[in-house]
mmCIF file with all atom_site columns, C-alpha atoms in Angstrom:
data_model
loop_
_atom_site.group_PDB
_atom_site.id
_atom_site.type_symbol
_atom_site.label_atom_id
_atom_site.label_alt_id
_atom_site.label_comp_id
_atom_site.label_asym_id
_atom_site.label_entity_id
_atom_site.label_seq_id
_atom_site.pdbx_PDB_ins_code
_atom_site.Cartn_x
_atom_site.Cartn_y
_atom_site.Cartn_z
_atom_site.occupancy
_atom_site.B_iso_or_equiv
_atom_site.pdbx_formal_charge
_atom_site.auth_seq_id
_atom_site.auth_comp_id
_atom_site.auth_asym_id
_atom_site.auth_atom_id
_atom_site.pdbx_PDB_model_num
ATOM 1   C CA . ASP A 1 1   ? -95.884  -109.280 57.549 1.00 0.00 ? 280 ASP A CA 1
ATOM 2   C CA . ALA A 1 2   ? -93.982  -108.774 60.818 1.00 0.00 ? 281 ALA A CA 1
ATOM 3   C CA . ARG A 1 3   ? -92.522  -111.937 62.309 1.00 0.00 ? 282 ARG A CA 1
ATOM 4   C CA . VAL A 1 4   ? -90.126  -113.022 64.993 1.00 0.00 ? 283 VAL A CA 1
ATOM 5   C CA . THR A 1 5   ? -87.064  -114.595 63.415 1.00 0.00 ? 284 THR A CA 1
ATOM 6   C CA . GLN A 1 6   ? -84.697  -117.054 65.021 1.00 0.00 ? 285 GLN A CA 1
ATOM 7   C CA . THR A 1 7   ? -81.344  -118.393 63.957 1.00 0.00 ? 286 THR A CA 1
ATOM 8   C CA . PRO A 1 8   ? -80.189  -121.050 63.545 1.00 0.00 ? 287 PRO A CA 1
ATOM 9   C CA . ARG A 1 9   ? -83.249  -123.182 62.921 1.00 0.00 ? 288 ARG A CA 1
ATOM 10  C CA . HIS A 1 10  ? -81.340  -126.361 63.703 1.00 0.00 ? 289 HIS A CA 1
ATOM 11  C CA . LYS A 1 11  ? -78.158  -126.922 65.654 1.00 0.00 ? 290 LYS A CA 1
ATOM 12  C CA . VAL A 1 12  ? -76.321  -130.143 66.365 1.00 0.00 ? 291 VAL A CA 1
ATOM 13  C CA . THR A 1 13  ? -73.350  -129.878 68.657 1.00 0.00 ? 292 THR A CA 1
ATOM 14  C CA . GLU A 1 14  ? -71.242  -131.937 70.981 1.00 0.00 ? 293 GLU A CA 1
ATOM 15  C CA . MET A 1 15  ? -71.378  -131.865 74.733 1.00 0.00 ? 294 MET A CA 1
ATOM 16  C CA . GLY A 1 16  ? -69.209  -129.120 76.174 1.00 0.00 ? 295 GLY A CA 1
ATOM 17  C CA . GLN A 1 17  ? -69.502  -126.795 73.193 1.00 0.00 ? 296 GLN A CA 1
ATOM 18  C CA . GLU A 1 18  ? -70.898  -123.283 73.380 1.00 0.00 ? 297 GLU A CA 1
ATOM 19  C CA . VAL A 1 19  ? -74.238  -122.678 71.697 1.00 0.00 ? 298 VAL A CA 1
ATOM 20  C CA . THR A 1 20  ? -75.604  -119.269 70.792 1.00 0.00 ? 299 THR A CA 1
ATOM 21  C CA . MET A 1 21  ? -79.172  -118.782 69.611 1.00 0.00 ? 300 MET A CA 1
ATOM 22  C CA . ARG A 1 22  ? -80.379  -115.482 68.209 1.00 0.00 ? 301 ARG A CA 1
ATOM 23  C CA . CYS A 1 23  ? -83.741  -113.841 67.964 1.00 0.00 ? 302 CYS A CA 1
ATOM 24  C CA . GLN A 1 24  ? -84.993  -110.761 66.197 1.00 0.00 ? 303 GLN A CA 1
ATOM 25  C CA . PRO A 1 25  ? -88.220  -109.571 67.814 1.00 0.00 ? 304 PRO A CA 1
ATOM 26  C CA . ILE A 1 26  ? -90.953  -107.778 65.929 1.00 0.00 ? 305 ILE A CA 1
ATOM 27  C CA . LEU A 1 27  ? -90.067  -104.131 65.439 1.00 0.00 ? 306 LEU A CA 1
ATOM 28  C CA . GLY A 1 28  ? -91.747  -101.993 68.085 1.00 0.00 ? 307 GLY A CA 1
ATOM 29  C CA . HIS A 1 29  ? -92.280  -104.814 70.563 1.00 0.00 ? 308 HIS A CA 1
ATOM 30  C CA . ASN A 1 30  ? -90.854  -104.109 74.015 1.00 0.00 ? 309 ASN A CA 1
ATOM 31  C CA . THR A 1 31  ? -90.991  -107.543 75.639 1.00 0.00 ? 310 THR A CA 1
ATOM 32  C CA . VAL A 1 32  ? -88.940  -110.581 74.634 1.00 0.00 ? 311 VAL A CA 1
ATOM 33  C CA . PHE A 1 33  ? -89.256  -114.081 76.029 1.00 0.00 ? 312 PHE A CA 1
ATOM 34  C CA . TRP A 1 34  ? -87.157  -117.242 75.785 1.00 0.00 ? 313 TRP A CA 1
ATOM 35  C CA . TYR A 1 35  ? -88.870  -120.615 76.173 1.00 0.00 ? 314 TYR A CA 1
ATOM 36  C CA . ARG A 1 36  ? -87.704  -124.199 76.022 1.00 0.00 ? 315 ARG A CA 1
ATOM 37  C CA . GLN A 1 37  ? -89.984  -127.002 74.885 1.00 0.00 ? 316 GLN A CA 1
ATOM 38  C CA . THR A 1 38  ? -89.434  -130.699 75.505 1.00 0.00 ? 317 THR A CA 1
ATOM 39  C CA . MET A 1 39  ? -91.749  -133.679 75.484 1.00 0.00 ? 318 MET A CA 1
ATOM 40  C CA . MET A 1 40  ? -91.196  -134.294 79.170 1.00 0.00 ? 319 MET A CA 1
ATOM 41  C CA . GLN A 1 41  ? -91.394  -130.747 80.561 1.00 0.00 ? 320 GLN A CA 1
ATOM 42  C CA . GLY A 1 42  ? -93.576  -129.038 78.003 1.00 0.00 ? 321 GLY A CA 1
ATOM 43  C CA . LEU A 1 43  ? -93.072  -125.325 77.411 1.00 0.00 ? 322 LEU A CA 1
ATOM 44  C CA . GLU A 1 44  ? -90.945  -123.636 80.069 1.00 0.00 ? 323 GLU A CA 1
ATOM 45  C CA . LEU A 1 45  ? -90.211  -119.945 80.401 1.00 0.00 ? 324 LEU A CA 1
ATOM 46  C CA . LEU A 1 46  ? -86.469  -119.426 80.730 1.00 0.00 ? 325 LEU A CA 1
ATOM 47  C CA . ALA A 1 47  ? -86.138  -115.639 80.805 1.00 0.00 ? 326 ALA A CA 1
ATOM 48  C CA . TYR A 1 48  ? -87.762  -112.449 79.650 1.00 0.00 ? 327 TYR A CA 1
ATOM 49  C CA . PHE A 1 49  ? -86.922  -108.809 79.013 1.00 0.00 ? 328 PHE A CA 1
ATOM 50  C CA . ARG A 1 50  ? -88.862  -105.603 78.917 1.00 0.00 ? 329 ARG A CA 1
ATOM 51  C CA . ASN A 1 51  ? -87.338  -102.593 77.178 1.00 0.00 ? 330 ASN A CA 1
ATOM 52  C CA . ARG A 1 52  ? -84.137  -104.669 76.952 1.00 0.00 ? 331 ARG A CA 1
ATOM 53  C CA . ALA A 1 53  ? -83.861  -105.019 80.735 1.00 0.00 ? 332 ALA A CA 1
ATOM 54  C CA . PRO A 1 54  ? -83.895  -108.575 82.111 1.00 0.00 ? 333 PRO A CA 1
ATOM 55  C CA . LEU A 1 55  ? -86.906  -108.947 84.401 1.00 0.00 ? 334 LEU A CA 1
ATOM 56  C CA . ASP A 1 56  ? -86.950  -112.619 85.218 1.00 0.00 ? 335 ASP A CA 1
ATOM 57  C CA . ASP A 1 57  ? -84.489  -115.398 84.525 1.00 0.00 ? 336 ASP A CA 1
ATOM 58  C CA . SER A 1 58  ? -85.578  -117.686 87.335 1.00 0.00 ? 337 SER A CA 1
ATOM 59  C CA . GLY A 1 59  ? -86.386  -120.476 84.879 1.00 0.00 ? 338 GLY A CA 1
ATOM 60  C CA . MET A 1 60  ? -82.884  -120.608 83.546 1.00 0.00 ? 339 MET A CA 1
ATOM 61  C CA . PRO A 1 61  ? -79.983  -122.748 84.849 1.00 0.00 ? 340 PRO A CA 1
ATOM 62  C CA . LYS A 1 62  ? -77.700  -119.841 85.659 1.00 0.00 ? 341 LYS A CA 1
ATOM 63  C CA . ASP A 1 63  ? -74.472  -121.767 85.776 1.00 0.00 ? 342 ASP A CA 1
ATOM 64  C CA . ARG A 1 64  ? -74.555  -122.483 82.066 1.00 0.00 ? 343 ARG A CA 1
ATOM 65  C CA . PHE A 1 65  ? -77.259  -120.327 80.479 1.00 0.00 ? 344 PHE A CA 1
ATOM 66  C CA . SER A 1 66  ? -77.192  -116.613 79.825 1.00 0.00 ? 345 SER A CA 1
ATOM 67  C CA . ALA A 1 67  ? -79.630  -114.336 78.025 1.00 0.00 ? 346 ALA A CA 1
ATOM 68  C CA . GLU A 1 68  ? -78.937  -110.833 76.770 1.00 0.00 ? 347 GLU A CA 1
ATOM 69  C CA . MET A 1 69  ? -80.397  -108.109 74.599 1.00 0.00 ? 348 MET A CA 1
ATOM 70  C CA . PRO A 1 70  ? -77.481  -106.171 73.094 1.00 0.00 ? 349 PRO A CA 1
ATOM 71  C CA . ASP A 1 71  ? -79.964  -103.936 71.306 1.00 0.00 ? 350 ASP A CA 1
ATOM 72  C CA . ALA A 1 72  ? -83.675  -103.699 70.622 1.00 0.00 ? 351 ALA A CA 1
ATOM 73  C CA . THR A 1 73  ? -83.409  -105.826 67.486 1.00 0.00 ? 352 THR A CA 1
ATOM 74  C CA . LEU A 1 74  ? -81.433  -108.727 68.917 1.00 0.00 ? 353 LEU A CA 1
ATOM 75  C CA . ALA A 1 75  ? -81.847  -111.135 71.794 1.00 0.00 ? 354 ALA A CA 1
ATOM 76  C CA . THR A 1 76  ? -79.386  -113.945 72.451 1.00 0.00 ? 355 THR A CA 1
ATOM 77  C CA . LEU A 1 77  ? -79.469  -117.118 74.489 1.00 0.00 ? 356 LEU A CA 1
ATOM 78  C CA . LYS A 1 78  ? -76.161  -118.810 75.214 1.00 0.00 ? 357 LYS A CA 1
ATOM 79  C CA . ILE A 1 79  ? -75.414  -122.186 76.677 1.00 0.00 ? 358 ILE A CA 1
ATOM 80  C CA . GLN A 1 80  ? -71.862  -122.815 77.820 1.00 0.00 ? 359 GLN A CA 1
ATOM 81  C CA . PRO A 1 81  ? -71.011  -125.627 78.221 1.00 0.00 ? 360 PRO A CA 1
ATOM 82  C CA . SER A 1 82  ? -73.858  -127.493 76.573 1.00 0.00 ? 361 SER A CA 1
ATOM 83  C CA . GLU A 1 83  ? -75.077  -130.851 77.864 1.00 0.00 ? 362 GLU A CA 1
ATOM 84  C CA . PRO A 1 84  ? -77.248  -133.577 76.296 1.00 0.00 ? 363 PRO A CA 1
ATOM 85  C CA . ARG A 1 85  ? -80.126  -132.636 78.617 1.00 0.00 ? 364 ARG A CA 1
ATOM 86  C CA . ASP A 1 86  ? -80.223  -129.227 76.941 1.00 0.00 ? 365 ASP A CA 1
ATOM 87  C CA . SER A 1 87  ? -81.544  -130.862 73.777 1.00 0.00 ? 366 SER A CA 1
ATOM 88  C CA . ALA A 1 88  ? -84.887  -129.192 73.095 1.00 0.00 ? 367 ALA A CA 1
ATOM 89  C CA . VAL A 1 89  ? -86.617  -126.660 70.902 1.00 0.00 ? 368 VAL A CA 1
ATOM 90  C CA . TYR A 1 90  ? -85.923  -123.107 72.031 1.00 0.00 ? 369 TYR A CA 1
ATOM 91  C CA . PHE A 1 91  ? -88.499  -120.475 71.188 1.00 0.00 ? 370 PHE A CA 1
ATOM 92  C CA . CYS A 1 92  ? -88.252  -116.743 71.267 1.00 0.00 ? 371 CYS A CA 1
ATOM 93  C CA . ALA A 1 93  ? -91.414  -114.655 71.500 1.00 0.00 ? 372 ALA A CA 1
ATOM 94  C CA . SER A 1 94  ? -92.052  -110.941 71.554 1.00 0.00 ? 373 SER A CA 1
ATOM 95  C CA . GLY A 1 95  ? -94.930  -108.728 72.579 1.00 0.00 ? 374 GLY A CA 1
ATOM 96  C CA . PHE A 1 96  ? -95.904  -105.179 73.395 1.00 0.00 ? 375 PHE A CA 1
ATOM 97  C CA . ARG A 1 97  ? -96.652  -104.242 76.965 1.00 0.00 ? 376 ARG A CA 1
ATOM 98  C CA . GLY A 1 98  ? -98.398  -100.888 77.099 1.00 0.00 ? 377 GLY A CA 1
ATOM 99  C CA . GLU A 1 99  ? -98.652  -98.623  80.107 1.00 0.00 ? 378 GLU A CA 1
ATOM 100 C CA . GLY A 1 100 ? -101.586 -99.506  82.290 1.00 0.00 ? 379 GLY A CA 1
ATOM 101 C CA . LEU A 1 101 ? -101.901 -103.070 81.040 1.00 0.00 ? 380 LEU A CA 1
ATOM 102 C CA . ALA A 1 102 ? -102.415 -105.216 84.108 1.00 0.00 ? 381 ALA A CA 1
ATOM 103 C CA . GLY A 1 103 ? -101.608 -108.630 82.725 1.00 0.00 ? 382 GLY A CA 1
ATOM 104 C CA . PRO A 1 104 ? -99.655  -110.478 80.047 1.00 0.00 ? 383 PRO A CA 1
ATOM 105 C CA . SER A 1 105 ? -100.027 -109.255 76.494 1.00 0.00 ? 384 SER A CA 1
ATOM 106 C CA . THR A 1 106 ? -100.267 -111.387 73.373 1.00 0.00 ? 385 THR A CA 1
ATOM 107 C CA . GLN A 1 107 ? -97.010  -113.069 72.486 1.00 0.00 ? 386 GLN A CA 1
ATOM 108 C CA . TYR A 1 108 ? -95.747  -113.708 68.967 1.00 0.00 ? 387 TYR A CA 1
ATOM 109 C CA . PHE A 1 109 ? -93.524  -116.721 68.614 1.00 0.00 ? 388 PHE A CA 1
ATOM 110 C CA . GLY A 1 110 ? -90.622  -117.404 66.324 1.00 0.00 ? 389 GLY A CA 1
ATOM 111 C CA . PRO A 1 111 ? -90.190  -120.725 64.509 1.00 0.00 ? 390 PRO A CA 1
ATOM 112 C CA . GLY A 1 112 ? -87.779  -122.042 67.139 1.00 0.00 ? 391 GLY A CA 1
ATOM 113 C CA . THR A 1 113 ? -84.246  -123.442 67.205 1.00 0.00 ? 392 THR A CA 1
ATOM 114 C CA . ARG A 1 114 ? -84.057  -127.213 67.465 1.00 0.00 ? 393 ARG A CA 1
ATOM 115 C CA . LEU A 1 115 ? -80.952  -128.005 69.499 1.00 0.00 ? 394 LEU A CA 1
ATOM 116 C CA . THR A 1 116 ? -79.410  -131.444 69.705 1.00 0.00 ? 395 THR A CA 1
ATOM 117 C CA . VAL A 1 117 ? -76.465  -131.947 72.033 1.00 0.00 ? 396 VAL A CA 1
ATOM 118 C CA . LEU A 1 118 ? -74.651  -135.221 71.481 1.00 0.00 ? 397 LEU A CA 1
ATOM 119 C CA . SER B 2 1   ? -95.436  -125.287 88.654 1.00 0.00 ? 137 SER B CA 1
ATOM 120 C CA . GLN B 2 2   ? -97.621  -125.009 85.615 1.00 0.00 ? 138 GLN B CA 1
ATOM 121 C CA . GLN B 2 3   ? -100.417 -122.514 85.756 1.00 0.00 ? 139 GLN B CA 1
ATOM 122 C CA . GLY B 2 4   ? -102.672 -124.210 83.245 1.00 0.00 ? 140 GLY B CA 1
ATOM 123 C CA . GLU B 2 5   ? -103.598 -127.834 82.780 1.00 0.00 ? 141 GLU B CA 1
ATOM 124 C CA . GLU B 2 6   ? -105.502 -128.905 79.700 1.00 0.00 ? 142 GLU B CA 1
ATOM 125 C CA . ASP B 2 7   ? -107.960 -131.712 79.406 1.00 0.00 ? 143 ASP B CA 1
ATOM 126 C CA . PRO B 2 8   ? -108.112 -134.000 77.509 1.00 0.00 ? 144 PRO B CA 1
ATOM 127 C CA . GLN B 2 9   ? -104.464 -134.613 76.654 1.00 0.00 ? 145 GLN B CA 1
ATOM 128 C CA . ALA B 2 10  ? -105.487 -135.915 73.241 1.00 0.00 ? 146 ALA B CA 1
ATOM 129 C CA . LEU B 2 11  ? -108.647 -135.727 71.166 1.00 0.00 ? 147 LEU B CA 1
ATOM 130 C CA . SER B 2 12  ? -109.522 -137.374 67.862 1.00 0.00 ? 148 SER B CA 1
ATOM 131 C CA . ILE B 2 13  ? -112.584 -136.362 65.873 1.00 0.00 ? 149 ILE B CA 1
ATOM 132 C CA . GLN B 2 14  ? -113.969 -136.393 62.338 1.00 0.00 ? 150 GLN B CA 1
ATOM 133 C CA . GLU B 2 15  ? -114.136 -133.324 60.137 1.00 0.00 ? 151 GLU B CA 1
ATOM 134 C CA . GLY B 2 16  ? -117.298 -131.377 60.785 1.00 0.00 ? 152 GLY B CA 1
ATOM 135 C CA . GLU B 2 17  ? -117.512 -132.319 64.449 1.00 0.00 ? 153 GLU B CA 1
ATOM 136 C CA . ASN B 2 18  ? -116.950 -129.891 67.283 1.00 0.00 ? 154 ASN B CA 1
ATOM 137 C CA . ALA B 2 19  ? -113.883 -130.084 69.511 1.00 0.00 ? 155 ALA B CA 1
ATOM 138 C CA . THR B 2 20  ? -113.893 -128.939 73.117 1.00 0.00 ? 156 THR B CA 1
ATOM 139 C CA . MET B 2 21  ? -110.775 -128.488 75.215 1.00 0.00 ? 157 MET B CA 1
ATOM 140 C CA . ASN B 2 22  ? -110.678 -127.483 78.843 1.00 0.00 ? 158 ASN B CA 1
ATOM 141 C CA . CYS B 2 23  ? -108.119 -125.648 80.915 1.00 0.00 ? 159 CYS B CA 1
ATOM 142 C CA . SER B 2 24  ? -107.808 -125.266 84.659 1.00 0.00 ? 160 SER B CA 1
ATOM 143 C CA . TYR B 2 25  ? -105.508 -122.874 86.460 1.00 0.00 ? 161 TYR B CA 1
ATOM 144 C CA . LYS B 2 26  ? -104.451 -122.216 89.998 1.00 0.00 ? 162 LYS B CA 1
ATOM 145 C CA . THR B 2 27  ? -104.187 -118.532 90.858 1.00 0.00 ? 163 THR B CA 1
ATOM 146 C CA . SER B 2 28  ? -105.931 -115.245 90.136 1.00 0.00 ? 164 SER B CA 1
ATOM 147 C CA . ILE B 2 29  ? -105.487 -114.016 86.604 1.00 0.00 ? 165 ILE B CA 1
ATOM 148 C CA . ASN B 2 30  ? -105.797 -110.865 84.572 1.00 0.00 ? 166 ASN B CA 1
ATOM 149 C CA . ASN B 2 31  ? -106.374 -112.709 81.320 1.00 0.00 ? 167 ASN B CA 1
ATOM 150 C CA . LEU B 2 32  ? -106.205 -116.166 79.817 1.00 0.00 ? 168 LEU B CA 1
ATOM 151 C CA . GLN B 2 33  ? -104.948 -116.887 76.333 1.00 0.00 ? 169 GLN B CA 1
ATOM 152 C CA . TRP B 2 34  ? -105.192 -119.808 73.940 1.00 0.00 ? 170 TRP B CA 1
ATOM 153 C CA . TYR B 2 35  ? -102.471 -120.714 71.466 1.00 0.00 ? 171 TYR B CA 1
ATOM 154 C CA . ARG B 2 36  ? -102.154 -123.298 68.704 1.00 0.00 ? 172 ARG B CA 1
ATOM 155 C CA . GLN B 2 37  ? -99.008  -125.128 67.700 1.00 0.00 ? 173 GLN B CA 1
ATOM 156 C CA . ASN B 2 38  ? -98.700  -127.070 64.487 1.00 0.00 ? 174 ASN B CA 1
ATOM 157 C CA . SER B 2 39  ? -96.153  -129.848 64.530 1.00 0.00 ? 175 SER B CA 1
ATOM 158 C CA . GLY B 2 40  ? -92.622  -128.476 64.346 1.00 0.00 ? 176 GLY B CA 1
ATOM 159 C CA . ARG B 2 41  ? -93.730  -124.848 64.378 1.00 0.00 ? 177 ARG B CA 1
ATOM 160 C CA . GLY B 2 42  ? -93.952  -121.962 66.801 1.00 0.00 ? 178 GLY B CA 1
ATOM 161 C CA . LEU B 2 43  ? -97.066  -121.153 68.776 1.00 0.00 ? 179 LEU B CA 1
ATOM 162 C CA . VAL B 2 44  ? -99.731  -118.944 67.273 1.00 0.00 ? 180 VAL B CA 1
ATOM 163 C CA . HIS B 2 45  ? -102.019 -116.780 69.379 1.00 0.00 ? 181 HIS B CA 1
ATOM 164 C CA . LEU B 2 46  ? -105.703 -117.579 68.929 1.00 0.00 ? 182 LEU B CA 1
ATOM 165 C CA . ILE B 2 47  ? -107.677 -115.561 71.435 1.00 0.00 ? 183 ILE B CA 1
ATOM 166 C CA . LEU B 2 48  ? -107.355 -113.609 74.683 1.00 0.00 ? 184 LEU B CA 1
ATOM 167 C CA . ILE B 2 49  ? -110.150 -113.416 77.234 1.00 0.00 ? 185 ILE B CA 1
ATOM 168 C CA . ARG B 2 50  ? -110.007 -111.001 80.158 1.00 0.00 ? 186 ARG B CA 1
ATOM 169 C CA . SER B 2 51  ? -110.966 -111.935 83.691 1.00 0.00 ? 187 SER B CA 1
ATOM 170 C CA . ASN B 2 52  ? -114.097 -109.766 83.520 1.00 0.00 ? 188 ASN B CA 1
ATOM 171 C CA . GLU B 2 53  ? -115.310 -111.521 80.368 1.00 0.00 ? 189 GLU B CA 1
ATOM 172 C CA . ARG B 2 54  ? -117.277 -114.772 80.364 1.00 0.00 ? 190 ARG B CA 1
ATOM 173 C CA . GLU B 2 55  ? -117.322 -115.644 76.689 1.00 0.00 ? 191 GLU B CA 1
ATOM 174 C CA . LYS B 2 56  ? -115.562 -114.595 73.529 1.00 0.00 ? 192 LYS B CA 1
ATOM 175 C CA . HIS B 2 57  ? -115.874 -115.590 69.890 1.00 0.00 ? 193 HIS B CA 1
ATOM 176 C CA . SER B 2 58  ? -113.464 -115.474 66.983 1.00 0.00 ? 194 SER B CA 1
ATOM 177 C CA . GLY B 2 59  ? -114.604 -117.132 63.782 1.00 0.00 ? 195 GLY B CA 1
ATOM 178 C CA . ARG B 2 60  ? -115.167 -120.822 64.579 1.00 0.00 ? 196 ARG B CA 1
ATOM 179 C CA . LEU B 2 61  ? -113.611 -120.431 68.029 1.00 0.00 ? 197 LEU B CA 1
ATOM 180 C CA . ARG B 2 62  ? -115.572 -119.899 71.212 1.00 0.00 ? 198 ARG B CA 1
ATOM 181 C CA . VAL B 2 63  ? -113.832 -119.425 74.539 1.00 0.00 ? 199 VAL B CA 1
ATOM 182 C CA . THR B 2 64  ? -115.487 -119.353 77.923 1.00 0.00 ? 200 THR B CA 1
ATOM 183 C CA . LEU B 2 65  ? -113.995 -118.349 81.250 1.00 0.00 ? 201 LEU B CA 1
ATOM 184 C CA . ASP B 2 66  ? -115.263 -119.177 84.722 1.00 0.00 ? 202 ASP B CA 1
ATOM 185 C CA . THR B 2 67  ? -113.079 -117.396 87.243 1.00 0.00 ? 203 THR B CA 1
ATOM 186 C CA . SER B 2 68  ? -114.977 -118.883 90.196 1.00 0.00 ? 204 SER B CA 1
ATOM 187 C CA . LYS B 2 69  ? -113.970 -122.363 89.031 1.00 0.00 ? 205 LYS B CA 1
ATOM 188 C CA . LYS B 2 70  ? -110.626 -121.211 87.647 1.00 0.00 ? 206 LYS B CA 1
ATOM 189 C CA . SER B 2 71  ? -111.366 -122.869 84.339 1.00 0.00 ? 207 SER B CA 1
ATOM 190 C CA . SER B 2 72  ? -111.708 -122.071 80.670 1.00 0.00 ? 208 SER B CA 1
ATOM 191 C CA . SER B 2 73  ? -112.839 -123.971 77.609 1.00 0.00 ? 209 SER B CA 1
ATOM 192 C CA . LEU B 2 74  ? -112.052 -123.663 73.932 1.00 0.00 ? 210 LEU B CA 1
ATOM 193 C CA . LEU B 2 75  ? -114.635 -124.859 71.446 1.00 0.00 ? 211 LEU B CA 1
ATOM 194 C CA . ILE B 2 76  ? -113.795 -125.285 67.786 1.00 0.00 ? 212 ILE B CA 1
ATOM 195 C CA . THR B 2 77  ? -116.946 -125.704 65.727 1.00 0.00 ? 213 THR B CA 1
ATOM 196 C CA . ALA B 2 78  ? -117.195 -127.533 62.408 1.00 0.00 ? 214 ALA B CA 1
ATOM 197 C CA . SER B 2 79  ? -113.603 -128.744 62.665 1.00 0.00 ? 215 SER B CA 1
ATOM 198 C CA . ARG B 2 80  ? -111.373 -129.186 59.634 1.00 0.00 ? 216 ARG B CA 1
ATOM 199 C CA . ALA B 2 81  ? -108.344 -131.363 59.001 1.00 0.00 ? 217 ALA B CA 1
ATOM 200 C CA . ALA B 2 82  ? -106.279 -128.145 59.091 1.00 0.00 ? 218 ALA B CA 1
ATOM 201 C CA . ASP B 2 83  ? -107.258 -127.689 62.752 1.00 0.00 ? 219 ASP B CA 1
ATOM 202 C CA . THR B 2 84  ? -105.033 -130.652 63.615 1.00 0.00 ? 220 THR B CA 1
ATOM 203 C CA . ALA B 2 85  ? -102.529 -129.206 66.103 1.00 0.00 ? 221 ALA B CA 1
ATOM 204 C CA . SER B 2 86  ? -101.758 -128.888 69.795 1.00 0.00 ? 222 SER B CA 1
ATOM 205 C CA . TYR B 2 87  ? -103.718 -126.292 71.726 1.00 0.00 ? 223 TYR B CA 1
ATOM 206 C CA . PHE B 2 88  ? -102.388 -124.569 74.835 1.00 0.00 ? 224 PHE B CA 1
ATOM 207 C CA . CYS B 2 89  ? -103.948 -122.315 77.390 1.00 0.00 ? 225 CYS B CA 1
ATOM 208 C CA . ALA B 2 90  ? -101.699 -119.776 79.056 1.00 0.00 ? 226 ALA B CA 1
ATOM 209 C CA . THR B 2 91  ? -102.097 -117.349 81.862 1.00 0.00 ? 227 THR B CA 1
ATOM 210 C CA . GLY B 2 92  ? -100.060 -115.574 84.495 1.00 0.00 ? 228 GLY B CA 1
ATOM 211 C CA . PRO B 2 93  ? -100.184 -113.447 87.606 1.00 0.00 ? 229 PRO B CA 1
ATOM 212 C CA . TYR B 2 94  ? -101.338 -109.846 87.689 1.00 0.00 ? 230 TYR B CA 1
ATOM 213 C CA . ASN B 2 95  ? -98.874  -107.098 86.861 1.00 0.00 ? 231 ASN B CA 1
ATOM 214 C CA . THR B 2 96  ? -96.541  -109.336 84.951 1.00 0.00 ? 232 THR B CA 1
ATOM 215 C CA . ASP B 2 97  ? -95.650  -110.044 81.364 1.00 0.00 ? 233 ASP B CA 1
ATOM 216 C CA . LYS B 2 98  ? -95.169  -113.724 82.050 1.00 0.00 ? 234 LYS B CA 1
ATOM 217 C CA . LEU B 2 99  ? -97.295  -116.447 80.503 1.00 0.00 ? 235 LEU B CA 1
ATOM 218 C CA . ILE B 2 100 ? -97.216  -119.916 81.988 1.00 0.00 ? 236 ILE B CA 1
ATOM 219 C CA . PHE B 2 101 ? -98.339  -122.504 79.492 1.00 0.00 ? 237 PHE B CA 1
ATOM 220 C CA . GLY B 2 102 ? -100.280 -125.651 80.211 1.00 0.00 ? 238 GLY B CA 1
ATOM 221 C CA . THR B 2 103 ? -99.486  -129.122 78.965 1.00 0.00 ? 239 THR B CA 1
ATOM 222 C CA . GLY B 2 104 ? -101.626 -128.810 75.850 1.00 0.00 ? 240 GLY B CA 1
ATOM 223 C CA . THR B 2 105 ? -104.298 -130.847 74.099 1.00 0.00 ? 241 THR B CA 1
ATOM 224 C CA . ARG B 2 106 ? -103.321 -132.678 70.913 1.00 0.00 ? 242 ARG B CA 1
ATOM 225 C CA . LEU B 2 107 ? -106.204 -132.477 68.486 1.00 0.00 ? 243 LEU B CA 1
ATOM 226 C CA . GLN B 2 108 ? -106.398 -134.797 65.478 1.00 0.00 ? 244 GLN B CA 1
ATOM 227 C CA . VAL B 2 109 ? -109.115 -134.108 62.932 1.00 0.00 ? 245 VAL B CA 1
ATOM 228 C CA . PHE B 2 110 ? -109.639 -136.889 60.407 1.00 0.00 ? 246 PHE B CA 1
ATOM 229 C CA . PRO B 2 111 ? -110.926 -136.064 56.907 1.00 0.00 ? 247 PRO B CA 1
#
């Protein structure tokens, strides 16, 4: 049963510390997305990749956030330095975008990383 | 800005009743998708409807799409307590992988 995995599931850290969240997309998927979910803002798209290339990170605060895909099996989201307002659940999702598909494909979500910044 | 807005924000019904959730969006779409999120979990894809389709069924789910009104509805028939969750519509521009999620409808089904 193929699933998106995320680590850690929970993270509590202090303001100013670096946070790294990891995601393993479903094998064979070529698109990877990072979302943030809060009660106030709902689900926000932070960044996404296709074939490991970053296509859009306009939703991400660039001064402190960075997203990378070192290889096809790993996506990372880093926050440095972290702030209390970064407290949220961060989801990774993956999908397969075939040639000729004109719109968004189905996305498969991981269980999320619940981040608390004190 | 959010592409999809769901209505109502919250819905409480008894088991066996039908639940209807609505979604409105702002721009032209290629497809519209519905997802479910159980408390504390990731989102799960329910159904995808293309812009040239008007209605689609999957089990107890029925989705309609009216592109002239830029709206969609999700109907869950004969609801069960296990259907208790938040439901989100999501869509995005043409020629993109991006999905922009709405604010969601929280559905509570009482036994």
